[in-house]
Short mmCIF file of C-alpha atoms in Angstrom, two decimals:
data_model
loop_
_atom_site.label_atom_id
_atom_site.label_comp_id
_atom_site.label_asym_id
_atom_site.label_seq_id
_atom_site.Cartn_x
_atom_site.Cartn_y
_atom_site.Cartn_z
CA UNK A 1 -13.24 -3.91 6.73
CA UNK A 2 -11.58 -6.58 4.61
CA UNK A 3 -11.05 -9.73 6.68
CA UNK A 4 -7.29 -9.51 7.08
CA UNK A 5 -5.52 -10.32 10.32
CA UNK A 6 -1.82 -9.83 10.86
CA UNK A 7 0.00 -11.41 13.77
CA UNK A 8 1.76 -10.45 15.84
CA UNK A 9 0.96 -6.72 15.79
CA UNK A 10 4.20 -5.87 17.55
CA UNK A 11 7.43 -7.79 17.95
CA UNK A 12 10.86 -7.07 19.34
CA UNK A 13 13.62 -9.50 18.51
CA UNK A 14 17.39 -9.77 18.49
CA UNK A 15 19.74 -9.71 15.54
CA UNK A 16 20.29 -13.18 14.10
CA UNK A 17 17.05 -14.74 15.30
CA UNK A 18 14.43 -16.11 12.91
CA UNK A 19 11.08 -14.32 12.77
CA UNK A 20 7.82 -15.31 11.10
CA UNK A 21 4.96 -12.95 10.49
CA UNK A 22 1.53 -14.26 9.62
CA UNK A 23 -1.21 -12.88 7.42
CA UNK A 24 -4.62 -14.53 7.53
CA UNK A 25 -7.54 -13.63 5.26
CA UNK A 26 -11.17 -14.67 5.29
CA UNK A 27 -12.02 -13.24 1.83
CA UNK A 28 -10.79 -16.21 -0.25
CA UNK A 29 -8.80 -13.80 -2.44
CA UNK A 30 -6.23 -15.34 -4.74
CA UNK A 31 -3.51 -12.69 -4.45
CA UNK A 32 -1.60 -11.83 -1.29
CA UNK A 33 1.28 -9.41 -0.77
CA UNK A 34 3.85 -8.44 1.81
CA UNK A 35 5.10 -4.84 1.96
CA UNK A 36 7.41 -2.98 4.25
CA UNK A 37 6.98 0.67 5.10
CA UNK A 38 9.88 2.87 6.08
CA UNK A 39 10.13 6.65 6.47
CA UNK A 40 11.08 8.25 3.18
CA UNK A 41 10.42 5.10 1.18
CA UNK A 42 6.70 4.59 1.27
CA UNK A 43 5.44 1.05 0.71
CA UNK A 44 7.77 -1.40 -0.97
CA UNK A 45 6.82 -4.87 -2.13
CA UNK A 46 8.76 -7.76 -0.57
CA UNK A 47 7.06 -10.86 -1.98
CA UNK A 48 3.68 -11.74 -3.35
CA UNK A 49 1.60 -14.83 -4.03
CA UNK A 50 -0.75 -15.51 -6.91
CA UNK A 51 -2.05 -18.80 -5.57
CA UNK A 52 -1.33 -21.65 -3.19
CA UNK A 53 2.38 -22.45 -3.40
CA UNK A 54 2.82 -19.80 -6.13
CA UNK A 55 5.02 -16.94 -5.00
CA UNK A 56 7.40 -14.45 -6.52
CA UNK A 57 9.87 -11.77 -5.45
CA UNK A 58 9.16 -8.10 -5.18
CA UNK A 59 11.38 -5.05 -5.09
CA UNK A 60 13.07 -5.72 -1.73
CA UNK A 61 13.07 -9.52 -1.31
CA UNK A 62 16.65 -10.08 -0.07
CA UNK A 63 16.66 -11.59 3.42
CA UNK A 64 13.02 -12.64 3.28
CA UNK A 65 11.20 -15.80 2.30
CA UNK A 66 7.49 -16.57 2.08
CA UNK A 67 5.20 -19.54 2.04
CA UNK A 68 1.58 -20.09 1.15
CA UNK A 69 0.27 -23.57 1.87
CA UNK A 70 -3.38 -22.49 2.14
CA UNK A 71 -5.40 -19.81 0.38
CA UNK A 72 -6.03 -17.98 3.62
CA UNK A 73 -2.50 -17.83 5.04
CA UNK A 74 0.63 -16.08 3.78
CA UNK A 75 3.73 -16.26 5.96
CA UNK A 76 6.74 -13.95 5.82
CA UNK A 77 9.98 -15.27 7.34
CA UNK A 78 13.14 -13.43 8.20
CA UNK A 79 15.62 -16.29 8.43
CA UNK A 80 18.16 -14.27 10.41
CA UNK A 81 16.85 -10.87 11.36
CA UNK A 82 19.05 -7.79 10.93
CA UNK A 83 18.62 -4.25 12.23
CA UNK A 84 17.92 -3.06 8.67
CA UNK A 85 14.73 -5.15 8.77
CA UNK A 86 13.28 -3.02 11.54
CA UNK A 87 10.14 -1.73 9.87
CA UNK A 88 6.37 -1.87 9.71
CA UNK A 89 5.17 -4.80 7.65
CA UNK A 90 1.84 -4.81 5.86
CA UNK A 91 -0.03 -7.66 4.27
CA UNK A 92 -2.46 -6.96 1.43
CA UNK A 93 -4.93 -9.06 -0.53
CA UNK A 94 -6.51 -8.72 -3.94
CA UNK A 95 -9.20 -10.66 -5.73
CA UNK A 96 -7.82 -9.98 -9.21
CA UNK A 97 -4.35 -9.63 -10.67
CA UNK A 98 -5.61 -7.72 -13.69
CA UNK A 99 -3.88 -4.33 -13.98
CA UNK A 100 -7.25 -2.66 -14.38
CA UNK A 101 -8.98 -4.51 -11.56
CA UNK A 102 -6.31 -4.82 -8.92
CA UNK A 103 -7.66 -3.26 -5.76
CA UNK A 104 -5.53 -4.20 -2.78
CA UNK A 105 -6.84 -4.23 0.78
CA UNK A 106 -4.43 -3.93 3.66
CA UNK A 107 -4.09 -5.38 7.11
CA UNK A 108 -3.33 -3.25 10.17
CA UNK A 109 0.40 -3.97 10.07
CA UNK A 110 3.10 -5.55 12.23
CA UNK A 111 5.68 -3.31 13.85
CA UNK A 112 8.98 -5.21 14.04
CA UNK A 113 12.02 -4.00 15.93
CA UNK A 114 15.32 -5.86 15.54
CA UNK A 115 17.80 -4.94 18.27
CA UNK B 1 12.13 1.22 -12.62
CA UNK B 2 8.90 3.15 -12.65
CA UNK B 3 8.33 5.64 -9.87
CA UNK B 4 5.44 7.71 -8.65
CA UNK B 5 6.28 11.19 -7.41
CA UNK B 6 3.85 12.77 -4.97
CA UNK B 7 3.69 16.40 -4.04
CA UNK B 8 3.67 18.07 -1.73
CA UNK B 9 5.43 15.79 0.76
CA UNK B 10 3.52 17.41 3.62
CA UNK B 11 0.84 20.00 4.19
CA UNK B 12 -0.27 21.99 7.22
CA UNK B 13 -3.68 23.52 6.77
CA UNK B 14 -6.48 25.08 8.75
CA UNK B 15 -9.73 23.23 9.26
CA UNK B 16 -12.19 24.20 6.53
CA UNK B 17 -9.58 24.77 3.85
CA UNK B 18 -9.48 22.86 0.59
CA UNK B 19 -6.54 20.57 -0.17
CA UNK B 20 -4.92 19.61 -3.47
CA UNK B 21 -2.22 17.03 -4.02
CA UNK B 22 -0.88 15.24 -7.07
CA UNK B 23 0.99 12.23 -8.30
CA UNK B 24 3.14 12.10 -11.42
CA UNK B 25 5.10 9.51 -13.33
CA UNK B 26 7.40 9.46 -16.33
CA UNK B 27 5.51 6.37 -17.55
CA UNK B 28 1.91 5.81 -18.52
CA UNK B 29 -0.41 4.20 -16.00
CA UNK B 30 -3.71 2.55 -16.87
CA UNK B 31 -5.06 2.67 -13.33
CA UNK B 32 -4.64 5.16 -10.52
CA UNK B 33 -5.51 4.39 -6.93
CA UNK B 34 -5.61 6.74 -3.96
CA UNK B 35 -5.22 5.41 -0.43
CA UNK B 36 -5.29 7.05 2.98
CA UNK B 37 -3.34 5.79 5.99
CA UNK B 38 -4.33 6.80 9.49
CA UNK B 39 -1.63 6.70 12.19
CA UNK B 40 -0.99 3.11 13.31
CA UNK B 41 -3.23 1.60 10.65
CA UNK B 42 -2.94 0.12 7.18
CA UNK B 43 -3.77 2.06 4.01
CA UNK B 44 -7.44 2.23 3.06
CA UNK B 45 -8.61 2.67 -0.51
CA UNK B 46 -10.34 6.00 -1.17
CA UNK B 47 -10.82 6.19 -4.91
CA UNK B 48 -9.96 4.08 -7.97
CA UNK B 49 -9.61 5.58 -11.46
CA UNK B 50 -9.56 3.53 -14.67
CA UNK B 51 -9.95 5.93 -17.62
CA UNK B 52 -7.96 8.93 -18.78
CA UNK B 53 -9.85 12.10 -17.92
CA UNK B 54 -12.06 10.31 -15.40
CA UNK B 55 -13.25 12.41 -12.47
CA UNK B 56 -14.55 10.49 -9.45
CA UNK B 57 -15.85 11.69 -6.11
CA UNK B 58 -16.15 10.05 -2.72
CA UNK B 59 -17.85 12.46 -0.34
CA UNK B 60 -15.59 15.49 0.04
CA UNK B 61 -12.84 13.80 -1.96
CA UNK B 62 -12.47 14.15 -5.71
CA UNK B 63 -9.78 12.48 -7.81
CA UNK B 64 -8.92 12.85 -11.47
CA UNK B 65 -7.07 10.60 -13.91
CA UNK B 66 -4.87 12.92 -15.98
CA UNK B 67 -5.45 12.90 -19.73
CA UNK B 68 -1.77 12.20 -20.40
CA UNK B 69 -2.08 9.05 -18.21
CA UNK B 70 1.05 10.21 -16.41
CA UNK B 71 -0.58 11.99 -13.52
CA UNK B 72 -3.46 12.01 -11.10
CA UNK B 73 -4.87 14.55 -8.66
CA UNK B 74 -6.69 14.33 -5.35
CA UNK B 75 -8.68 17.19 -3.87
CA UNK B 76 -10.29 17.38 -0.45
CA UNK B 77 -12.86 20.06 0.13
CA UNK B 78 -13.62 21.71 3.47
CA UNK B 79 -11.03 19.74 5.44
CA UNK B 80 -11.82 18.43 8.92
CA UNK B 81 -9.52 17.10 11.66
CA UNK B 82 -10.18 13.45 10.75
CA UNK B 83 -8.64 14.07 7.31
CA UNK B 84 -5.25 13.91 9.04
CA UNK B 85 -3.09 11.10 7.70
CA UNK B 86 -0.87 10.10 4.83
CA UNK B 87 -2.31 9.95 1.32
CA UNK B 88 -0.73 7.58 -1.17
CA UNK B 89 -1.18 7.22 -4.89
CA UNK B 90 -0.58 3.80 -6.45
CA UNK B 91 -0.75 2.10 -9.80
CA UNK B 92 0.24 -1.08 -11.64
CA UNK B 93 3.72 -0.76 -13.18
CA UNK B 94 4.47 -1.50 -16.82
CA UNK B 95 1.50 -3.69 -17.59
CA UNK B 96 1.10 -4.73 -13.98
CA UNK B 97 1.57 -8.46 -14.22
CA UNK B 98 0.33 -10.50 -11.26
CA UNK B 99 -1.40 -7.52 -9.79
CA UNK B 100 1.63 -5.66 -8.49
CA UNK B 101 1.29 -2.05 -7.49
CA UNK B 102 3.87 0.63 -6.93
CA UNK B 103 3.22 3.39 -4.42
CA UNK B 104 4.22 7.00 -4.15
CA UNK B 105 5.96 8.10 -0.95
CA UNK B 106 2.87 9.85 0.29
CA UNK B 107 1.60 13.28 1.20
CA UNK B 108 1.27 13.83 4.94
CA UNK B 109 -1.68 16.03 5.83
CA UNK B 110 -1.99 17.89 9.12
CA UNK B 111 -5.13 19.85 9.96
CA UNK B 112 -5.31 22.53 12.63
CA UNK B 113 -8.71 22.84 14.30
#
């Protein structure tokens, strides 16, 4: 298994509270991604990082921010959680950003419930 | 934007049967990836395809990169109960800068013993 750890694995929070999810990798891969998975939508990209302090938005970035201060850690923050952000969040890593070499490996996910 | 359409959305089969599923797009893809997700887990890569017409196997799984570059197929032979899960296709959109992938919505496979 790729060395990816997501924490926490489960979280229940209230609307309006800040939430931070952590992704930690031991593979020294340059690229890291945050996805959310919802029924009927599959996996959708929130934000990604192509290096330390280098991040960019994905398809569904509104309401989320990210930070990457070290190669191994990629944090996803919900500044003020809303019920629409109830979802399963997956972190992924990739060694290469090349379209022909981009194999992404996924963590086990964080199940977030916003009440 | 680009989309990947997977079919069927779900399948209910008997153990031992063969399974076929596909993924199509209105745009050309240069790479096709197939992932499987077990309940409560993250997706795991099954097969990667890089050339049009390529046929690649991984045990009982065989995937093909369509010659039009707009589709891909995954077959599972002699299904077993542990094949249960959701199968996703994925590929880099429009040149795939920075390594982004887009995913289909998945085919959910159920196997009756």
